[in-house]
Amino acid sequence: MADGAPLTDLIQEGRASPAVPARVGHHDVLIESGFVGVFVYQIRGDRILVVHANKGYRDDIAAALLDAVDDLADADDLGSIVRLRPIEVPGFALDRAALLGPGQTDFFKNRSLADRGLQVIPVHRSEAVDGEEYEAFWPGVIGKNLAIRHYDWTREPSPRADVRRLDDGVGGLYRRNRHSRRSSKPALVGARMVLQHDLPALADGVRLSVMDVRGHDLRLHREWDRLRGTLQIPGKAEAVDVDIPRLSAWAVFGPLFGGADFEPAALEEQRPAEHMLMMRVGDSERRRHDRDDHPTSLDECLRWLDALAATDGNYLVFAGRSEGIVQMRWQGPGEPRLWLETPEPAHHRSRGRYVTRDEAATMIQTLAHDDRVAVDDLGDLETGTWDPGTG
């Protein structure tokens, strides 16, 4: 199409279905319906505003989106930032309209309307920040991080968290290289993932800042089966002390990251004590060879014992709260046997014997429940001495 072609013709470029005149709320629009969904186009002078849904399209939602950004869409200074406006539609889980200005939407990319096309998409207040740069919003929220399907109007909110590593470690979760400023840039991740999975599994010494879209800054580290640190609430001078079971972070802070007010009472809820160990795995079949210990529930430790293939060299190492160690390794060709021992560095030796899986399970359970290395309960132990220069 020539640059001077009518906008109604430019809209049709490369489209599989025609866009026909219609009315949505009090807006005159063009609607294109096809196998990839419904597209609502609103001509605004020399600009085109598009709304897209491929699942759950409703006229009342489309109208609410257009209403919300009506005072913004003609502004000359939209720039490269995302503008949020509230919406409220009965039965619809998302409560914000996010406006992307000309040149800031992939929908019109490489088309004649690239510099005149705008897009409004529904999001939740926990997913986006008003005024953030498009280059952060689109790759992070719509792209690979949260991977929100913005065209699915039946989806539930996906709260986000901006995560930074605070310690000087150079490896592990959300790594931070002390020699690089760029590496301390926050990582945008799903709040449920970091609260429910990542925080409980923090390695010793790792400290994270986990921030919601409103600026609530949760700074935590793991101490055995607890998460400890602070919550800084925007506008409050004093931070709130946090000391919770490691597996309860999502239950305690999930509502906050979902957009609710902070409830101090959530910190007081009592939960049963957890039986856990630090575990290290060497499993050639699964190509897992840990360099560090990982906090692991007792149930998962026992599942690893059951699952570890009886292959020469495969091993498991378990450490208790008081740093007592029980370790085991499959040994021998043919039908390997499971050797279990406890190292005693102060005496430059280890003591153990070949065991059954049931005997190994008992040793793991005792270490987790009682914080006690119970190899003496096995009897008939063998002692292996170390060279003091290597022990």
Coordinates of C-alpha atoms in Angstrom, one line a residue:
M1 CA 0.0 0.0 0.0
A2 CA 1.1 3.6 -0.7
D3 CA 1.8 5.8 2.3
G4 CA -1.2 7.9 1.3
A5 CA -3.6 5.0 1.4
P6 CA -6.6 5.3 3.7
L7 CA -6.0 3.9 7.2
T8 CA -8.9 1.4 6.7
D9 CA -6.9 0.0 3.8
L10 CA -3.6 0.0 5.8
I11 CA -5.2 -2.0 8.6
Q12 CA -6.0 -4.8 6.1
E13 CA -2.3 -5.2 5.1
G14 CA -1.4 -8.9 5.5
R15 CA -4.6 -9.7 7.4
A16 CA -6.5 -13.0 6.8
S17 CA -9.9 -11.6 7.6
P18 CA -11.6 -8.3 6.8
A19 CA -12.1 -5.6 9.4
V20 CA -15.8 -4.5 9.4
P21 CA -17.4 -1.5 11.0
A22 CA -18.9 -2.0 14.5
R23 CA -19.7 -0.3 17.7
V24 CA -18.1 -1.2 21.1
G25 CA -19.5 0.7 24.0
H26 CA -19.6 4.3 22.7
H27 CA -16.7 3.8 20.3
D28 CA -16.9 3.4 16.6
V29 CA -14.4 0.7 15.6
L30 CA -13.5 -1.9 13.0
I31 CA -13.6 -5.6 14.1
E32 CA -11.6 -8.4 12.6
S33 CA -12.6 -11.9 13.6
G34 CA -10.7 -15.0 12.6
F35 CA -9.0 -18.2 13.7
V36 CA -6.4 -16.2 15.7
G37 CA -9.0 -14.2 17.6
V38 CA -10.7 -10.9 17.6
F39 CA -9.0 -7.6 16.8
V40 CA -10.7 -4.3 17.5
Y41 CA -9.3 -1.3 15.7
Q42 CA -10.0 2.3 16.6
I43 CA -9.0 5.0 14.2
R44 CA -7.8 8.1 16.1
G45 CA -6.8 10.8 13.5
D46 CA -3.7 9.5 11.9
R47 CA -3.2 6.7 14.5
I48 CA -4.6 3.2 15.0
L49 CA -5.3 1.7 18.4
V50 CA -5.7 -2.0 18.5
V51 CA -7.1 -4.4 21.1
H52 CA -6.6 -8.2 20.6
A53 CA -8.1 -11.3 22.2
N54 CA -7.9 -14.8 21.0
K55 CA -9.6 -16.3 24.0
G56 CA -12.5 -14.9 26.1
Y57 CA -13.2 -11.9 24.0
R58 CA -16.0 -9.7 25.4
D59 CA -17.3 -6.4 24.2
D60 CA -17.6 -4.9 27.7
I61 CA -13.9 -5.6 28.3
A62 CA -12.9 -4.1 25.0
A63 CA -15.0 -1.1 25.7
A64 CA -13.4 -0.7 29.2
L65 CA -9.9 -0.8 27.7
L66 CA -10.7 1.8 25.1
D67 CA -12.4 4.0 27.7
A68 CA -9.5 3.8 30.1
V69 CA -6.9 5.1 27.6
D70 CA -9.1 7.5 25.8
D71 CA -7.4 10.5 27.3
L72 CA -4.0 9.2 26.6
A73 CA -4.1 7.7 23.1
D74 CA -3.8 11.1 21.3
A75 CA -1.0 12.5 23.4
D76 CA 2.1 13.6 21.6
D77 CA 4.6 12.5 24.3
L78 CA 3.7 8.9 24.9
G79 CA 7.4 8.0 24.3
S80 CA 8.7 4.5 25.1
I81 CA 7.0 4.0 28.5
V82 CA 4.0 1.9 29.4
R83 CA 1.0 3.8 30.7
L84 CA -1.4 2.1 33.1
R85 CA -5.0 3.0 33.8
P86 CA -7.5 1.2 36.1
I87 CA -10.4 -0.7 34.7
E88 CA -13.2 -2.6 36.5
V89 CA -15.2 -5.2 34.7
P90 CA -17.5 -7.7 36.5
G91 CA -16.2 -11.2 36.2
F92 CA -12.9 -10.1 34.8
A93 CA -9.7 -10.9 36.8
L94 CA -7.5 -8.2 35.2
D95 CA -7.8 -4.6 36.5
R96 CA -5.4 -2.4 34.5
A97 CA -5.3 -1.2 30.9
A98 CA -1.7 -1.0 29.6
L99 CA -1.2 1.4 26.7
L100 CA 1.8 0.9 24.4
G101 CA 2.6 4.0 22.2
P102 CA 3.6 4.2 18.6
G103 CA 6.6 2.1 17.7
Q104 CA 6.3 0.2 21.1
T105 CA 4.1 -2.7 20.1
D106 CA 5.1 -5.9 18.1
F107 CA 1.6 -6.0 16.6
F108 CA 2.4 -3.3 14.0
K109 CA 6.1 -4.2 13.6
N110 CA 7.4 -4.2 10.0
R111 CA 4.1 -2.8 8.8
S112 CA 3.1 0.6 7.3
L113 CA 1.5 1.5 10.6
A114 CA 4.5 0.8 12.8
D115 CA 5.0 4.5 13.7
R116 CA 1.3 5.2 14.1
G117 CA 0.0 2.0 15.7
L118 CA -0.8 1.8 19.4
Q119 CA -2.0 -1.2 21.5
V120 CA -3.9 -1.5 24.7
I121 CA -3.7 -4.8 26.6
P122 CA -5.3 -5.9 29.9
V123 CA -3.0 -6.7 32.8
H124 CA -3.2 -7.0 36.6
R125 CA -1.9 -4.4 39.0
S126 CA 0.6 -6.9 40.3
E127 CA 2.2 -7.4 36.8
A128 CA 3.2 -4.0 35.5
V129 CA 4.5 -0.6 36.7
D130 CA 3.1 2.6 35.4
G131 CA 5.8 4.5 33.6
E132 CA 8.2 1.6 33.1
E133 CA 10.1 1.3 29.9
Y134 CA 8.7 -0.8 27.1
E135 CA 12.0 -2.5 26.7
A136 CA 11.6 -3.9 30.2
F137 CA 7.9 -4.5 30.1
W138 CA 7.6 -6.4 26.8
P139 CA 10.5 -8.9 27.1
G140 CA 9.9 -9.3 30.9
V141 CA 6.2 -9.4 31.3
I142 CA 4.9 -10.5 27.9
G143 CA 8.1 -12.2 26.9
K144 CA 10.2 -15.1 28.4
N145 CA 10.1 -14.1 32.0
L146 CA 6.4 -14.0 33.0
A147 CA 5.3 -15.2 29.5
I148 CA 1.9 -13.6 30.0
R149 CA -0.5 -14.4 27.1
H150 CA -1.9 -11.0 26.9
Y151 CA -4.5 -12.0 24.3
D152 CA -6.0 -14.6 26.7
W153 CA -8.7 -12.8 28.5
T154 CA -9.6 -15.8 30.6
R155 CA -6.2 -16.0 32.4
E156 CA -5.6 -15.4 36.0
P157 CA -3.1 -12.7 37.3
S158 CA 0.6 -13.6 37.3
P159 CA 2.2 -11.4 40.0
R160 CA 5.8 -10.5 39.3
A161 CA 8.8 -9.9 41.5
D162 CA 12.0 -8.0 40.7
V163 CA 14.8 -10.0 42.3
R164 CA 18.4 -8.9 43.0
R165 CA 21.1 -10.8 44.7
L166 CA 22.6 -8.8 47.6
D167 CA 25.6 -10.9 48.7
D168 CA 28.9 -11.0 46.8
G169 CA 28.6 -14.5 45.6
V170 CA 29.4 -15.2 41.9
G171 CA 27.3 -18.3 41.4
G172 CA 24.0 -19.9 42.1
L173 CA 20.5 -18.4 42.0
Y174 CA 20.3 -14.9 40.4
R175 CA 24.1 -14.7 40.3
R176 CA 25.8 -11.5 41.0
N177 CA 29.4 -10.9 39.8
R178 CA 31.2 -8.4 42.0
H179 CA 33.2 -7.2 39.0
S180 CA 30.2 -6.2 36.9
R181 CA 27.6 -3.6 37.6
R182 CA 25.2 -5.0 35.0
S183 CA 24.9 -8.3 36.7
S184 CA 23.3 -6.8 39.8
K185 CA 20.3 -5.6 37.6
P186 CA 17.1 -7.0 38.9
A187 CA 15.7 -10.2 37.3
L188 CA 12.0 -10.1 36.6
V189 CA 10.5 -13.4 37.6
G190 CA 7.1 -14.8 38.6
A191 CA 6.5 -14.1 42.3
R192 CA 5.1 -17.6 43.0
M193 CA 8.2 -19.2 41.5
V194 CA 10.6 -17.2 43.7
L195 CA 8.6 -17.3 46.9
Q196 CA 7.4 -20.9 46.6
H197 CA 10.5 -22.6 45.0
D198 CA 13.6 -20.4 44.9
L199 CA 13.6 -18.9 48.4
P200 CA 13.2 -22.2 50.2
A201 CA 16.1 -23.6 48.2
L202 CA 18.6 -20.8 48.8
A203 CA 22.1 -21.9 49.3
D204 CA 23.9 -20.9 52.5
G205 CA 25.1 -17.3 52.4
V206 CA 22.8 -16.2 49.5
R207 CA 20.7 -13.1 50.3
L208 CA 18.0 -11.9 47.9
S209 CA 16.0 -8.7 47.5
V210 CA 12.5 -9.6 46.2
M211 CA 10.4 -6.5 45.3
D212 CA 6.8 -6.3 44.1
V213 CA 5.6 -3.7 41.6
R214 CA 4.6 -1.2 44.4
G215 CA 8.1 -1.3 46.0
H216 CA 7.6 -3.6 48.9
D217 CA 11.2 -4.9 49.4
L218 CA 11.6 -8.3 50.9
R219 CA 15.2 -9.1 51.9
L220 CA 15.8 -12.6 53.0
H221 CA 18.3 -15.3 53.5
R222 CA 17.8 -18.9 54.6
E223 CA 19.0 -20.2 58.0
W224 CA 18.4 -23.9 58.0
D225 CA 14.6 -24.3 57.8
R226 CA 13.8 -20.6 58.3
L227 CA 13.8 -17.6 56.1
R228 CA 15.0 -14.5 58.0
G229 CA 15.4 -10.8 57.1
T230 CA 13.2 -7.8 56.7
L231 CA 10.3 -6.3 54.7
Q232 CA 10.5 -2.7 53.8
I233 CA 7.1 -1.2 53.2
P234 CA 7.1 1.9 51.0
G235 CA 6.6 5.1 53.1
K236 CA 7.5 3.4 56.4
A237 CA 10.7 4.3 58.2
E238 CA 11.2 1.0 60.0
A239 CA 11.4 -2.3 58.3
V240 CA 9.4 -5.3 59.5
D241 CA 11.4 -8.2 60.9
V242 CA 10.7 -11.5 59.1
D243 CA 11.4 -15.0 60.5
I244 CA 9.2 -17.6 58.9
P245 CA 9.4 -21.3 57.9
R246 CA 11.2 -21.6 54.6
L247 CA 8.3 -23.3 52.9
S248 CA 5.7 -20.6 54.0
A249 CA 6.9 -17.6 51.9
W250 CA 4.2 -17.9 49.3
A251 CA 1.5 -18.4 51.9
V252 CA 2.7 -15.3 53.9
F253 CA 3.7 -12.9 51.1
G254 CA 1.8 -14.2 48.1
P255 CA -1.2 -11.9 48.8
L256 CA 1.1 -8.9 49.1
F257 CA 2.7 -9.6 45.8
G258 CA -0.7 -10.1 44.3
G259 CA -1.7 -6.5 45.2
A260 CA -3.2 -6.9 48.7
D261 CA -2.2 -4.9 51.7
F262 CA 0.4 -6.4 54.0
E263 CA -1.1 -8.3 57.0
P264 CA 1.4 -8.5 59.9
A265 CA -0.7 -11.3 61.4
A266 CA 0.5 -13.6 58.6
L267 CA 4.0 -13.6 60.2
E268 CA 2.6 -15.0 63.4
E269 CA 0.9 -18.1 62.0
Q270 CA 2.5 -21.2 63.4
R271 CA 3.4 -24.1 61.1
P272 CA 4.7 -27.6 62.0
A273 CA 8.5 -27.9 62.3
E274 CA 10.1 -29.2 59.1
H275 CA 12.4 -32.2 59.0
M276 CA 15.0 -31.5 56.4
L277 CA 18.7 -32.0 55.5
M278 CA 21.3 -30.5 53.3
M279 CA 21.8 -32.9 50.4
R280 CA 24.4 -33.3 47.6
V281 CA 23.8 -35.7 44.7
G282 CA 26.0 -37.5 42.2
D283 CA 23.9 -39.4 39.7
S284 CA 25.4 -40.3 36.3
E285 CA 22.1 -41.4 34.8
R286 CA 20.4 -38.1 35.6
R287 CA 23.6 -36.1 34.8
R288 CA 23.4 -34.4 38.2
H289 CA 26.7 -33.8 40.0
D290 CA 26.2 -31.2 42.7
R291 CA 29.1 -29.0 43.8
D292 CA 27.1 -27.6 46.7
D293 CA 24.7 -28.8 49.3
H294 CA 21.0 -28.1 48.8
P295 CA 18.2 -27.8 51.5
T296 CA 16.0 -30.8 51.0
S297 CA 12.9 -32.1 52.8
L298 CA 13.2 -35.5 54.4
D299 CA 10.6 -36.9 52.0
E300 CA 12.6 -35.8 49.0
C301 CA 15.8 -37.2 50.6
L302 CA 14.2 -40.6 50.9
R303 CA 12.9 -40.4 47.3
W304 CA 16.4 -39.8 46.1
L305 CA 17.6 -42.8 48.0
D306 CA 14.9 -44.9 46.3
A307 CA 15.6 -43.4 42.9
L308 CA 19.5 -43.4 42.9
A309 CA 20.5 -46.0 40.3
A310 CA 22.7 -48.8 41.6
T311 CA 25.7 -47.7 39.4
D312 CA 29.2 -47.7 40.6
G313 CA 30.1 -44.2 41.8
N314 CA 26.6 -42.8 42.2
Y315 CA 26.4 -41.1 45.6
L316 CA 24.3 -39.1 48.1
V317 CA 25.6 -36.9 50.9
F318 CA 23.4 -35.7 53.8
A319 CA 24.3 -33.1 56.4
G320 CA 22.2 -32.4 59.5
R321 CA 21.6 -29.1 61.4
S322 CA 24.7 -29.7 63.6
E323 CA 26.8 -30.6 60.5
G324 CA 26.9 -34.3 61.2
I325 CA 27.2 -36.2 57.9
V326 CA 25.9 -39.5 56.5
Q327 CA 27.1 -40.3 53.0
M328 CA 26.6 -43.3 50.8
R329 CA 27.9 -44.6 47.4
W330 CA 27.2 -47.5 45.2
Q331 CA 30.4 -49.5 44.8
G332 CA 31.6 -52.3 42.7
P333 CA 31.1 -53.9 39.2
G334 CA 28.4 -56.4 38.4
E335 CA 25.9 -55.8 41.2
P336 CA 27.2 -52.8 43.2
R337 CA 26.6 -52.6 46.9
L338 CA 25.6 -49.5 48.8
W339 CA 28.4 -48.3 51.1
L340 CA 27.4 -46.0 53.9
E341 CA 29.7 -44.1 56.2
T342 CA 30.2 -41.0 58.3
P343 CA 33.4 -39.0 57.9
E344 CA 35.3 -37.9 61.1
P345 CA 37.8 -35.3 60.0
A346 CA 39.1 -34.7 63.6
H347 CA 40.3 -38.3 63.7
H348 CA 41.3 -38.5 60.0
R349 CA 39.0 -41.4 59.4
S350 CA 35.6 -42.6 58.3
R351 CA 33.4 -45.4 59.7
G352 CA 30.8 -47.4 58.0
R353 CA 29.7 -50.6 56.2
Y354 CA 27.6 -51.9 53.3
V355 CA 23.9 -51.4 54.0
T356 CA 20.5 -52.1 52.5
R357 CA 18.3 -49.3 51.3
D358 CA 16.1 -49.8 54.4
E359 CA 19.1 -49.4 56.7
A360 CA 20.2 -46.3 54.8
A361 CA 16.7 -44.9 55.1
T362 CA 16.9 -45.3 58.9
M363 CA 20.2 -43.4 59.0
I364 CA 18.7 -40.5 57.0
Q365 CA 15.6 -40.4 59.1
T366 CA 17.5 -40.3 62.4
L367 CA 19.7 -37.5 61.1
A368 CA 16.7 -35.5 60.1
H369 CA 14.5 -36.1 63.1
D370 CA 17.1 -36.2 65.9
D371 CA 20.1 -34.4 64.3
R372 CA 22.2 -37.5 65.2
V373 CA 24.6 -39.5 63.1
A374 CA 23.5 -43.1 64.0
V375 CA 26.0 -45.3 62.2
D376 CA 27.0 -46.9 65.5
D377 CA 23.5 -48.4 65.6
L378 CA 24.4 -50.4 62.5
G379 CA 27.1 -52.4 64.2
D380 CA 30.1 -54.2 62.5
L381 CA 31.5 -51.0 61.3
E382 CA 34.8 -50.8 59.3
T383 CA 37.2 -47.9 59.9
G384 CA 39.1 -46.2 57.0
T385 CA 41.9 -43.9 57.9
W386 CA 43.0 -40.9 55.9
D387 CA 46.4 -39.4 55.3
P388 CA 46.4 -36.3 57.6
G389 CA 47.8 -34.3 54.7
T390 CA 44.6 -34.9 52.6
G391 CA 41.9 -35.3 55.3

